């Protein structure tokens, strides 16, 4: 689990970070701050793995904040200004997100942090279903499917429905094990028992296969 805080003087920006973070099962944004000085006080007594940090803020800028820190968690800059990128990378930030950033770009930045902190492959994720967070073991996940504004996660034993964009769910799955076969289906390659021209057999289930994805599937078997 990556423990993080977010610092931005705009509440809407913090809300977007929190919304993106809520879709990533191994990321927990513990605190949000509209004041960089309050965040510095918090860090005197708390340790975090990651800070999402804006640049243009009252009191002190994000760059001044970085230079004042005595600890060195990983930093993802979140800013509307591209001109500070070189200076921030000279200060060893992990990534630099230009507002407005989409979930896919946000996830890529977080995965850099995850890679830096662990050599272990991703083995599970948590998805929200109602008021519960359900653990999904990727070894047992057969496929995901789009169902309107929801995504179904189908394992050996369970079927879990969560409110999420299909593209966002697709981005959570490791690319070496999962492959898209239809605009509404991503499957786990280990469960393929047979491939036909227009469908894939996942154990005893039949999943539609679009011609758009047929060649890619065959070349990745």
CSV table of C-alpha atoms in Angstrom, one decimal:
chain,number,residue,atom,x,y,z
A,1,UNK,CA,0.0,0.0,0.0
A,2,UNK,CA,1.2,3.5,-0.9
A,3,UNK,CA,0.4,6.0,1.8
A,4,UNK,CA,0.1,9.5,0.3
A,5,UNK,CA,-1.0,13.1,1.0
A,6,UNK,CA,-2.2,15.7,-1.4
A,7,UNK,CA,-1.3,19.5,-1.3
A,8,UNK,CA,-3.2,22.0,-3.4
A,9,UNK,CA,-4.8,25.3,-2.6
A,10,UNK,CA,-7.7,24.5,-4.9
A,11,UNK,CA,-10.3,22.2,-3.3
A,12,UNK,CA,-11.5,21.1,-6.7
A,13,UNK,CA,-8.0,19.9,-7.6
A,14,UNK,CA,-7.9,17.9,-4.4
A,15,UNK,CA,-11.3,16.4,-5.2
A,16,UNK,CA,-10.0,15.2,-8.6
A,17,UNK,CA,-6.9,13.6,-7.0
A,18,UNK,CA,-9.1,11.8,-4.4
A,19,UNK,CA,-11.5,10.6,-7.0
A,20,UNK,CA,-8.6,9.1,-9.1
A,21,UNK,CA,-6.9,7.7,-6.1
A,22,UNK,CA,-10.1,5.9,-4.9
A,23,UNK,CA,-9.9,3.7,-8.0
A,24,UNK,CA,-6.4,2.5,-7.3
A,25,UNK,CA,-6.5,-0.3,-4.7
A,26,UNK,CA,-2.9,0.0,-3.6
A,27,UNK,CA,-3.0,3.8,-3.1
A,28,UNK,CA,-4.4,5.6,0.1
A,29,UNK,CA,-4.5,9.4,0.2
A,30,UNK,CA,-4.6,9.8,4.0
A,31,UNK,CA,-4.8,13.6,4.1
A,32,UNK,CA,-5.5,16.6,1.9
A,33,UNK,CA,-4.1,20.1,2.6
A,34,UNK,CA,-4.9,23.4,1.0
A,35,UNK,CA,-2.0,24.9,3.0
A,36,UNK,CA,1.6,23.8,2.4
A,37,UNK,CA,2.6,25.0,5.8
A,38,UNK,CA,-0.1,22.8,7.4
A,39,UNK,CA,1.3,19.9,5.4
A,40,UNK,CA,4.9,20.6,6.6
A,41,UNK,CA,3.6,20.5,10.2
A,42,UNK,CA,1.9,17.2,9.5
A,43,UNK,CA,5.1,15.7,8.1
A,44,UNK,CA,6.9,16.5,11.3
A,45,UNK,CA,5.0,13.7,13.0
A,46,UNK,CA,3.9,11.4,10.1
A,47,UNK,CA,5.7,9.4,7.5
A,48,UNK,CA,4.3,9.1,3.9
A,49,UNK,CA,5.4,7.3,0.8
A,50,UNK,CA,4.1,9.9,-1.7
A,51,UNK,CA,3.1,13.5,-1.9
A,52,UNK,CA,0.9,15.0,-4.7
A,53,UNK,CA,2.1,18.6,-4.8
A,54,UNK,CA,0.9,21.7,-6.6
A,55,UNK,CA,3.4,24.5,-7.4
A,56,UNK,CA,1.5,27.8,-7.3
A,57,UNK,CA,0.3,28.2,-3.8
A,58,UNK,CA,0.1,31.0,-1.2
A,59,UNK,CA,2.7,31.2,1.6
A,60,UNK,CA,5.2,29.0,-0.2
A,61,UNK,CA,5.3,27.4,-3.6
A,62,UNK,CA,5.6,23.7,-4.2
A,63,UNK,CA,9.2,24.1,-5.3
A,64,UNK,CA,10.0,26.0,-2.0
A,65,UNK,CA,8.2,23.3,-0.2
A,66,UNK,CA,10.4,20.6,-1.8
A,67,UNK,CA,13.6,22.5,-0.9
A,68,UNK,CA,12.5,22.9,2.7
A,69,UNK,CA,11.7,19.2,3.4
A,70,UNK,CA,13.9,17.2,5.7
A,71,UNK,CA,12.3,13.9,4.6
A,72,UNK,CA,12.3,12.5,1.1
A,73,UNK,CA,9.1,10.7,0.0
A,74,UNK,CA,8.4,10.4,-3.6
A,75,UNK,CA,6.8,13.5,-5.2
A,76,UNK,CA,4.3,13.8,-8.1
A,77,UNK,CA,3.8,17.4,-9.1
A,78,UNK,CA,0.3,18.4,-10.1
A,79,UNK,CA,0.3,21.8,-11.8
A,80,UNK,CA,-1.1,23.8,-14.7
A,81,UNK,CA,2.3,25.2,-15.6
A,82,UNK,CA,4.7,23.3,-17.8
A,83,UNK,CA,7.6,25.7,-17.4
A,84,UNK,CA,8.7,24.3,-14.0
A,85,UNK,CA,9.1,20.7,-15.2
A,86,UNK,CA,12.9,20.8,-15.7
A,87,UNK,CA,13.5,22.4,-12.3
A,88,UNK,CA,11.3,19.9,-10.6
A,89,UNK,CA,13.0,16.9,-12.2
A,90,UNK,CA,16.3,18.4,-11.0
A,91,UNK,CA,14.8,18.1,-7.6
A,92,UNK,CA,14.2,14.4,-8.2
A,93,UNK,CA,10.4,14.4,-8.5
A,94,UNK,CA,9.0,11.1,-9.7
A,95,UNK,CA,6.5,12.5,-12.2
A,96,UNK,CA,5.1,15.8,-13.4
A,97,UNK,CA,1.3,15.9,-14.1
A,98,UNK,CA,-0.1,18.8,-16.1
A,99,UNK,CA,-3.7,19.8,-15.2
A,100,UNK,CA,-6.2,18.7,-16.2
A,101,UNK,CA,-4.9,15.1,-16.1
A,102,UNK,CA,-7.0,12.0,-16.9
A,103,UNK,CA,-7.1,8.9,-14.8
A,104,UNK,CA,-4.8,7.0,-17.2
A,105,UNK,CA,-2.0,9.5,-16.8
A,106,UNK,CA,-2.5,9.6,-13.0
A,107,UNK,CA,-2.3,5.8,-12.8
A,108,UNK,CA,0.9,5.8,-14.8
A,109,UNK,CA,2.5,8.2,-12.4
A,110,UNK,CA,1.4,6.2,-9.3
A,111,UNK,CA,2.7,3.0,-10.9
A,112,UNK,CA,6.1,4.6,-11.1
A,113,UNK,CA,6.0,5.0,-7.4
A,114,UNK,CA,4.8,1.4,-6.9
A,115,UNK,CA,7.7,0.1,-9.1
A,116,UNK,CA,10.2,2.1,-7.1
A,117,UNK,CA,8.9,0.7,-3.9
A,118,UNK,CA,8.5,-3.0,-4.7
A,119,UNK,CA,9.9,-5.6,-7.0
A,120,UNK,CA,6.9,-7.9,-6.4
A,121,UNK,CA,4.4,-8.3,-9.2
A,122,UNK,CA,0.9,-7.1,-8.6
A,123,UNK,CA,-1.2,-10.0,-7.3
A,124,UNK,CA,-4.5,-8.6,-6.3
A,125,UNK,CA,-6.7,-5.5,-6.2
A,126,UNK,CA,-9.7,-4.2,-4.3
A,127,UNK,CA,-12.8,-3.0,-6.0
A,128,UNK,CA,-15.7,-1.1,-4.4
A,129,UNK,CA,-19.1,-2.8,-4.4
A,130,UNK,CA,-21.8,-0.9,-2.6
A,131,UNK,CA,-20.3,0.0,0.8
A,132,UNK,CA,-17.8,-2.9,0.7
A,133,UNK,CA,-14.3,-3.2,-0.8
A,134,UNK,CA,-13.8,-6.7,-2.3
A,135,UNK,CA,-10.4,-8.2,-2.8
A,136,UNK,CA,-9.9,-9.7,-6.3
A,137,UNK,CA,-7.0,-12.1,-6.6
A,138,UNK,CA,-5.7,-11.6,-10.1
A,139,UNK,CA,-4.7,-15.3,-10.4
A,140,UNK,CA,-8.4,-16.2,-10.1
A,141,UNK,CA,-9.8,-13.3,-12.2
A,142,UNK,CA,-11.1,-14.8,-15.4
A,143,UNK,CA,-12.3,-11.7,-17.1
A,144,UNK,CA,-13.9,-8.3,-16.7
A,145,UNK,CA,-16.9,-7.1,-18.6
A,146,UNK,CA,-18.6,-3.7,-19.2
A,147,UNK,CA,-22.2,-3.5,-17.9
A,148,UNK,CA,-23.4,0.0,-18.6
A,149,UNK,CA,-21.8,2.3,-16.0
A,150,UNK,CA,-20.5,-0.7,-14.1
A,151,UNK,CA,-17.8,-3.3,-14.6
A,152,UNK,CA,-18.1,-6.9,-13.6
A,153,UNK,CA,-15.0,-8.7,-12.2
A,154,UNK,CA,-15.5,-12.5,-12.8
A,155,UNK,CA,-13.3,-14.9,-10.8
A,156,UNK,CA,-13.3,-18.7,-10.3
A,157,UNK,CA,-15.8,-18.3,-7.4
A,158,UNK,CA,-17.4,-14.8,-7.5
A,159,UNK,CA,-18.9,-12.1,-9.7
A,160,UNK,CA,-18.4,-8.5,-8.3
A,161,UNK,CA,-20.0,-5.5,-9.9
A,162,UNK,CA,-18.4,-2.1,-9.3
A,163,UNK,CA,-19.3,1.4,-10.6
A,164,UNK,CA,-16.3,2.3,-12.8
A,165,UNK,CA,-15.5,3.2,-16.4
A,166,UNK,CA,-14.4,0.1,-18.3
A,167,UNK,CA,-11.2,1.9,-19.5
A,168,UNK,CA,-10.3,2.6,-15.9
A,169,UNK,CA,-10.8,-1.0,-14.9
A,170,UNK,CA,-8.7,-2.1,-17.9
A,171,UNK,CA,-5.8,0.1,-16.8
A,172,UNK,CA,-5.7,-1.6,-13.4
A,173,UNK,CA,-4.9,-5.0,-14.9
A,174,UNK,CA,-1.3,-6.2,-15.6
A,175,UNK,CA,-0.8,-6.2,-19.4
A,176,UNK,CA,1.3,-9.4,-19.5
A,177,UNK,CA,-1.6,-11.5,-18.2
A,178,UNK,CA,-4.7,-9.8,-19.5
A,179,UNK,CA,-5.7,-8.9,-23.0
A,180,UNK,CA,-8.7,-7.1,-24.6
A,181,UNK,CA,-10.8,-9.2,-26.9
A,182,UNK,CA,-13.9,-7.0,-27.3
A,183,UNK,CA,-14.8,-3.5,-26.5
A,184,UNK,CA,-16.6,-4.9,-23.4
A,185,UNK,CA,-14.3,-7.7,-22.4
A,186,UNK,CA,-10.7,-8.1,-21.1
A,187,UNK,CA,-9.7,-11.7,-20.4
A,188,UNK,CA,-7.1,-13.6,-18.4
A,189,UNK,CA,-5.0,-15.5,-20.9
A,190,UNK,CA,-4.3,-18.4,-18.5
A,191,UNK,CA,-8.0,-19.4,-18.7
A,192,UNK,CA,-8.2,-19.6,-22.5
A,193,UNK,CA,-9.2,-23.1,-23.6
A,194,UNK,CA,-10.0,-22.4,-27.2
A,195,UNK,CA,-10.0,-19.5,-29.7
A,196,UNK,CA,-12.3,-19.4,-32.6
A,197,UNK,CA,-12.8,-16.7,-35.2
A,198,UNK,CA,-15.5,-14.8,-33.4
A,199,UNK,CA,-15.3,-16.1,-29.8
A,200,UNK,CA,-13.0,-17.2,-27.0
A,201,UNK,CA,-13.6,-20.1,-24.6
A,202,UNK,CA,-12.7,-19.1,-21.1
A,203,UNK,CA,-12.9,-22.5,-19.4
A,204,UNK,CA,-16.6,-23.4,-20.0
A,205,UNK,CA,-17.7,-19.8,-20.8
A,206,UNK,CA,-17.8,-18.2,-24.3
A,207,UNK,CA,-16.6,-14.6,-24.7
A,208,UNK,CA,-17.2,-12.6,-27.9
A,209,UNK,CA,-14.0,-11.9,-29.9
A,210,UNK,CA,-13.9,-8.8,-32.2
A,211,UNK,CA,-12.0,-9.1,-35.4
A,212,UNK,CA,-10.2,-5.9,-34.3
A,213,UNK,CA,-8.5,-7.8,-31.5
A,214,UNK,CA,-8.2,-11.3,-33.2
A,215,UNK,CA,-4.7,-10.9,-34.5
A,216,UNK,CA,-3.3,-9.4,-31.4
A,217,UNK,CA,-4.8,-12.2,-29.3
A,218,UNK,CA,-3.4,-14.9,-31.6
A,219,UNK,CA,0.1,-13.3,-31.5
A,220,UNK,CA,0.0,-13.2,-27.7
A,221,UNK,CA,-1.0,-16.7,-26.9
